[in-house]
Amino acid sequence: MISSQMLKGVLEGSILAIIQQKEVYGYEISQTLKGYGFGEISEGTIYPLLLRLEKNGCLTSVYSESKQGPKRKYYLLTEKGKQELEEFQINFQEMVKAVFDLLEIKK
Amino acid sequence: MISSQMLKGVLEGSILAIIQQKEVYGYEISQTLKGYGFGEISEGTIYPLLLRLEKNGCLTSVYSESKQGPKRKYYLLTEKGKQELEEFQINFQEMVKAVFDLLEIKK
DNA sequence: AGAGGTATCTTGCATTACAAGGTAAAGCCG
DNA sequence: CGGCTTTACCTTGTAATGCAAGATACCTCT
């Protein structure tokens, strides 16, 4: 499982990426992340992060009824959110390159 | 430049990797990291991290005179440090795979 | 003596993942 | 109906860690 420290700064971008793909709600995001191999991400992690991004202007949200439980809060990327996501992708690749360059030398 | 949050959990492993390659001292590590594209890593970041790893049992250190300045503190990996480094490599690759899988879908 | 580069370390702050817990709606089953 | 499970959202407090800022000290060159 991915260490909690290694997730910092990566989780936010990953969640933006999930939301870009389709309209989702918080609880669904935690399931999706698990499916991609992120392991069990606590709801105590996801909800504050979503609220932060919304307050931030990266996301907007809409409440919607559900047939099998309480209301769901669906999220959508704003223009700013899309920009953030692009910056994240560039940043992430840069970081991965730096670490790989470093690790490869010892082979 | 790589965001500060994205470094968390990555920097420790990267420093272990540098030390494995050769005996180095703290100040030199900051130069090396810059060379690999990590950007300017503050000494307020590196020294506490090194002390932590040493207290941790991952590193040992030796003071050595220098001809061009104050004494240098050289670091060496212990057996435990090598194990940590290997775990980091596995963990890091797992994380990168998860994020890449996620990002790739939108293409 | 003074300036600048080398080298180590400490203190306090900001960010962020998470455990733990709280609230509530819908369905199922006895 | 009454209790259990699942779904769904949120809050509070804690731990980890990168960093700015600053302190200390050695060496060389002018």
CSV table of C-alpha atoms (C1' of nucleotides) in Angstrom, one decimal:
chain,number,residue,atom,x,y,z
A,1,MET,CA,0.0,0.0,0.0
A,2,ILE,CA,1.2,3.5,-0.8
A,3,SER,CA,2.5,5.3,2.3
A,4,SER,CA,0.6,8.2,3.6
A,5,GLN,CA,3.5,10.6,3.2
A,6,MET,CA,3.9,9.7,-0.4
A,7,LEU,CA,0.3,10.6,-1.1
A,8,LYS,CA,0.8,14.2,-0.1
A,9,GLY,CA,0.4,16.6,-3.0
A,10,VAL,CA,-0.4,13.6,-5.2
A,11,LEU,CA,-3.9,12.9,-4.0
A,12,GLU,CA,-5.3,16.3,-4.8
A,13,GLY,CA,-4.2,16.1,-8.4
A,14,SER,CA,-5.5,12.5,-8.6
A,15,ILE,CA,-8.9,13.5,-7.4
A,16,LEU,CA,-9.1,16.4,-9.9
A,17,ALA,CA,-8.3,13.8,-12.6
A,18,ILE,CA,-11.1,11.6,-11.5
A,19,ILE,CA,-13.6,14.4,-11.4
A,20,GLN,CA,-12.5,15.5,-14.9
A,21,GLN,CA,-13.4,12.1,-16.3
A,22,LYS,CA,-17.0,12.2,-15.1
A,23,GLU,CA,-19.3,13.8,-12.5
A,24,VAL,CA,-18.7,11.9,-9.2
A,25,TYR,CA,-19.6,12.2,-5.6
A,26,GLY,CA,-17.2,11.9,-2.6
A,27,TYR,CA,-18.0,8.4,-1.6
A,28,GLU,CA,-17.6,7.2,-5.1
A,29,ILE,CA,-14.2,8.8,-5.3
A,30,SER,CA,-12.9,6.7,-2.4
A,31,GLN,CA,-14.1,3.6,-4.2
A,32,THR,CA,-12.4,4.7,-7.5
A,33,LEU,CA,-9.1,5.4,-5.8
A,34,LYS,CA,-9.1,1.9,-4.3
A,35,GLY,CA,-9.7,0.5,-7.8
A,36,TYR,CA,-6.6,2.2,-9.1
A,37,GLY,CA,-4.4,0.8,-6.5
A,38,PHE,CA,-4.2,3.7,-4.1
A,39,GLY,CA,-5.4,1.6,-1.3
A,40,GLU,CA,-8.0,2.5,1.2
A,41,ILE,CA,-8.2,6.3,1.4
A,42,SER,CA,-10.0,7.5,4.5
A,43,GLU,CA,-13.1,9.6,4.2
A,44,GLY,CA,-11.5,11.9,6.7
A,45,THR,CA,-9.0,12.6,4.0
A,46,ILE,CA,-11.3,13.0,1.0
A,47,TYR,CA,-14.0,15.2,2.3
A,48,PRO,CA,-11.8,17.9,3.7
A,49,LEU,CA,-9.8,17.9,0.5
A,50,LEU,CA,-13.0,18.3,-1.6
A,51,LEU,CA,-14.2,21.2,0.6
A,52,ARG,CA,-10.8,22.8,0.3
A,53,LEU,CA,-10.9,22.5,-3.5
A,54,GLU,CA,-14.4,23.9,-3.6
A,55,LYS,CA,-13.6,26.8,-1.4
A,56,ASN,CA,-10.5,27.3,-3.6
A,57,GLY,CA,-12.6,27.7,-6.7
A,58,CYS,CA,-11.4,24.5,-8.4
A,59,LEU,CA,-14.7,22.7,-8.0
A,60,THR,CA,-18.4,23.3,-8.0
A,61,SER,CA,-21.0,20.9,-6.6
A,62,VAL,CA,-24.6,20.0,-6.9
A,63,TYR,CA,-26.8,17.9,-4.5
A,64,SER,CA,-28.8,15.2,-6.0
A,65,GLU,CA,-31.2,12.7,-4.7
A,66,SER,CA,-30.3,9.0,-4.8
A,67,LYS,CA,-32.6,6.0,-4.8
A,68,GLN,CA,-30.4,4.0,-2.5
A,69,GLY,CA,-29.3,6.2,0.4
A,70,PRO,CA,-28.9,9.8,1.4
A,71,LYS,CA,-28.3,12.7,-1.0
A,72,ARG,CA,-25.1,12.8,-3.0
A,73,LYS,CA,-23.0,15.8,-3.6
A,74,TYR,CA,-21.7,15.7,-7.2
A,75,TYR,CA,-18.5,17.6,-8.1
A,76,LEU,CA,-17.5,19.3,-11.4
A,77,LEU,CA,-14.2,20.9,-12.4
A,78,THR,CA,-14.1,24.7,-12.9
A,79,GLU,CA,-11.8,26.4,-15.4
A,80,LYS,CA,-9.4,26.9,-12.5
A,81,GLY,CA,-9.6,23.3,-11.6
A,82,LYS,CA,-8.6,22.3,-15.1
A,83,GLN,CA,-5.6,24.5,-14.9
A,84,GLU,CA,-4.6,23.1,-11.6
A,85,LEU,CA,-4.9,19.6,-13.0
A,86,GLU,CA,-2.6,20.5,-15.9
A,87,GLU,CA,-0.1,22.0,-13.6
A,88,PHE,CA,-0.2,18.9,-11.5
A,89,GLN,CA,0.5,16.6,-14.4
A,90,ILE,CA,3.5,18.6,-15.5
A,91,ASN,CA,4.8,18.8,-11.9
A,92,PHE,CA,4.2,15.2,-11.3
A,93,GLN,CA,6.1,14.1,-14.3
A,94,GLU,CA,9.0,16.3,-13.4
A,95,MET,CA,9.2,14.8,-10.0
A,96,VAL,CA,9.0,11.3,-11.3
A,97,LYS,CA,11.8,12.0,-13.8
A,98,ALA,CA,14.0,13.4,-11.0
A,99,VAL,CA,13.6,10.4,-8.8
A,100,PHE,CA,14.0,7.9,-11.6
A,101,ASP,CA,17.2,9.6,-12.7
A,102,LEU,CA,18.5,9.3,-9.2
A,103,LEU,CA,17.5,5.7,-8.6
A,104,GLU,CA,18.6,4.4,-12.0
A,105,ILE,CA,22.3,5.2,-11.4
A,106,LYS,CA,22.7,2.5,-8.9
A,107,LYS,CA,21.8,-0.2,-11.4
B,1,MET,CA,10.1,23.3,-9.7
B,2,ILE,CA,8.7,20.4,-7.7
B,3,SER,CA,6.0,21.5,-5.2
B,4,SER,CA,6.9,21.2,-1.6
B,5,GLN,CA,4.0,18.8,-0.9
B,6,MET,CA,4.9,16.5,-3.6
B,7,LEU,CA,8.4,16.0,-2.0
B,8,LYS,CA,7.0,14.6,1.2
B,9,GLY,CA,7.8,11.0,1.5
B,10,VAL,CA,9.9,11.1,-1.7
B,11,LEU,CA,12.8,13.2,-0.4
B,12,GLU,CA,13.7,10.7,2.3
B,13,GLY,CA,14.1,7.9,-0.1
B,14,SER,CA,16.0,10.1,-2.6
B,15,ILE,CA,18.5,11.0,0.0
B,16,LEU,CA,19.0,7.4,1.0
B,17,ALA,CA,19.7,6.7,-2.7
B,18,ILE,CA,22.3,9.4,-2.9
B,19,ILE,CA,24.1,8.2,0.2
B,20,GLN,CA,24.1,4.6,-1.2
B,21,GLN,CA,26.0,5.8,-4.3
B,22,LYS,CA,28.8,7.3,-2.3
B,23,GLU,CA,29.8,8.7,1.0
B,24,VAL,CA,28.5,12.3,1.1
B,25,TYR,CA,27.9,15.1,3.6
B,26,GLY,CA,24.8,17.2,4.1
B,27,TYR,CA,25.8,20.2,2.2
B,28,GLU,CA,26.8,18.1,-0.8
B,29,ILE,CA,23.4,16.4,-0.8
B,30,SER,CA,21.6,19.7,-1.3
B,31,GLN,CA,23.9,20.4,-4.3
B,32,THR,CA,23.3,16.9,-5.7
B,33,LEU,CA,19.5,17.2,-5.4
B,34,LYS,CA,19.6,20.4,-7.3
B,35,GLY,CA,21.6,18.7,-10.0
B,36,TYR,CA,18.9,16.1,-10.4
B,37,GLY,CA,16.2,18.6,-10.9
B,38,PHE,CA,14.7,18.7,-7.4
B,39,GLY,CA,15.2,22.4,-7.2
B,40,GLU,CA,16.6,24.2,-4.2
B,41,ILE,CA,16.0,22.0,-1.2
B,42,SER,CA,16.4,24.1,2.0
B,43,GLU,CA,19.0,23.1,4.5
B,44,GLY,CA,16.3,23.4,7.1
B,45,THR,CA,14.8,20.4,5.3
B,46,ILE,CA,17.9,18.3,4.8
B,47,TYR,CA,19.6,18.4,8.2
B,48,PRO,CA,16.6,17.5,10.3
B,49,LEU,CA,15.9,14.6,7.9
B,50,LEU,CA,19.5,13.3,8.2
B,51,LEU,CA,19.3,13.5,12.0
B,52,ARG,CA,16.1,11.7,11.9
B,53,LEU,CA,17.5,8.9,9.7
B,54,GLU,CA,20.5,8.6,11.9
B,55,LYS,CA,18.5,8.4,15.2
B,56,ASN,CA,16.4,5.9,13.3
B,57,GLY,CA,19.3,3.6,12.6
B,58,CYS,CA,19.3,4.0,8.9
B,59,LEU,CA,22.5,6.0,8.7
B,60,THR,CA,25.8,6.3,10.5
B,61,SER,CA,28.1,9.3,10.3
B,62,VAL,CA,31.7,10.3,10.6
B,63,TYR,CA,33.2,13.7,11.0
B,64,SER,CA,36.1,14.5,8.7
B,65,GLU,CA,38.3,17.6,8.3
B,66,SER,CA,38.1,19.6,5.2
B,67,LYS,CA,40.7,21.8,3.6
B,68,GLN,CA,38.2,24.5,2.5
B,69,GLY,CA,35.9,25.1,5.4
B,70,PRO,CA,34.6,23.6,8.6
B,71,LYS,CA,34.4,19.8,9.4
B,72,ARG,CA,32.1,17.7,7.3
B,73,LYS,CA,29.8,15.0,8.5
B,74,TYR,CA,29.8,12.1,6.1
B,75,TYR,CA,27.0,9.7,6.1
B,76,LEU,CA,26.8,5.9,5.3
B,77,LEU,CA,23.9,3.6,4.9
B,78,THR,CA,23.3,0.9,7.5
B,79,GLU,CA,21.7,-2.5,6.8
B,80,LYS,CA,18.4,-1.0,7.9
B,81,GLY,CA,19.0,2.0,5.6
B,82,LYS,CA,19.4,-0.3,2.6
B,83,GLN,CA,16.2,-2.1,3.4
B,84,GLU,CA,14.4,1.2,3.7
B,85,LEU,CA,15.7,2.2,0.4
B,86,GLU,CA,14.5,-0.9,-1.3
B,87,GLU,CA,11.0,-0.5,0.2
B,88,PHE,CA,11.0,3.0,-1.0
B,89,GLN,CA,11.7,2.0,-4.5
B,90,ILE,CA,8.9,-0.5,-4.6
B,91,ASN,CA,6.5,1.9,-2.9
B,92,PHE,CA,7.4,4.7,-5.3
B,93,GLN,CA,6.9,2.6,-8.4
B,94,GLU,CA,3.5,1.5,-7.1
B,95,MET,CA,2.5,5.1,-6.5
B,96,VAL,CA,3.7,6.2,-9.9
B,97,LYS,CA,1.8,3.4,-11.6
B,98,ALA,CA,-1.4,4.2,-9.8
B,99,VAL,CA,-1.3,7.9,-10.8
B,100,PHE,CA,-0.2,7.2,-14.4
B,101,ASP,CA,-3.1,4.7,-14.8
B,102,LEU,CA,-5.4,7.4,-13.6
B,103,LEU,CA,-4.1,10.2,-15.7
B,104,GLU,CA,-3.8,8.1,-18.9
B,105,ILE,CA,-7.5,7.5,-19.1
B,106,LYS,CA,-8.3,11.0,-20.1
B,107,LYS,CA,-6.1,10.8,-23.2
C,1,DA,C1',40.1,43.2,10.0
C,2,DG,C1',36.2,42.3,6.9
C,3,DA,C1',33.8,39.8,3.2
C,4,DG,C1',32.2,35.7,1.2
C,5,DG,C1',31.8,30.9,0.6
C,6,DT,C1',31.5,26.4,3.1
C,7,DA,C1',29.2,23.7,6.6
C,8,DT,C1',26.1,22.3,10.4
C,9,DC,C1',22.1,22.9,13.3
C,10,DT,C1',17.6,24.8,15.8
C,11,DT,C1',13.0,27.0,16.2
C,12,DG,C1',8.5,27.7,14.8
C,13,DC,C1',5.1,27.5,11.1
C,14,DA,C1',2.0,25.6,7.3
C,15,DT,C1',0.2,21.9,4.9
C,16,DT,C1',-2.1,17.6,4.7
C,17,DA,C1',-3.4,12.5,5.5
C,18,DC,C1',-5.8,10.1,8.9
C,19,DA,C1',-8.1,8.0,13.0
C,20,DA,C1',-12.1,8.5,15.4
C,21,DG,C1',-16.5,9.9,15.9
C,22,DG,C1',-21.1,12.1,14.7
C,23,DT,C1',-25.4,12.6,11.7
C,24,DA,C1',-28.7,10.8,8.6
C,25,DA,C1',-31.3,8.4,4.8
C,26,DA,C1',-32.8,4.0,2.6
C,27,DG,C1',-33.5,-1.1,2.4
C,28,DC,C1',-33.8,-5.6,4.5
C,29,DC,C1',-35.4,-9.0,7.8
C,30,DG,C1',-37.5,-10.9,11.7
D,1,DC,C1',-42.5,-1.7,13.9
D,2,DG,C1',-37.5,-2.1,15.6
D,3,DG,C1',-32.9,-3.0,14.7
D,4,DC,C1',-29.1,-3.8,11.4
D,5,DT,C1',-26.4,-2.7,7.3
D,6,DT,C1',-25.0,0.1,3.7
D,7,DT,C1',-24.6,4.4,1.7
D,8,DA,C1',-23.3,9.1,2.3
D,9,DC,C1',-21.6,13.4,4.3
D,10,DC,C1',-18.9,16.1,7.7
D,11,DT,C1',-15.9,17.7,11.9
D,12,DT,C1',-12.1,17.5,15.4
D,13,DG,C1',-7.7,16.7,16.8
D,14,DT,C1',-3.1,14.5,15.8
D,15,DA,C1',1.2,13.3,13.4
D,16,DA,C1',4.5,13.9,9.8
D,17,DT,C1',7.4,16.8,7.3
D,18,DG,C1',9.2,20.6,4.1
D,19,DC,C1',10.8,25.3,4.8
D,20,DA,C1',11.9,30.1,6.1
D,21,DA,C1',14.7,32.4,9.1
D,22,DG,C1',18.4,32.7,11.9
D,23,DA,C1',22.5,31.1,14.8
D,24,DT,C1',27.2,29.4,14.9
D,25,DA,C1',31.7,28.6,13.2
D,26,DC,C1',35.7,27.6,10.0
D,27,DC,C1',38.5,28.8,5.9
D,28,DT,C1',40.5,31.8,2.3
D,29,DC,C1',41.3,36.1,0.0
D,30,DT,C1',41.8,40.8,0.0
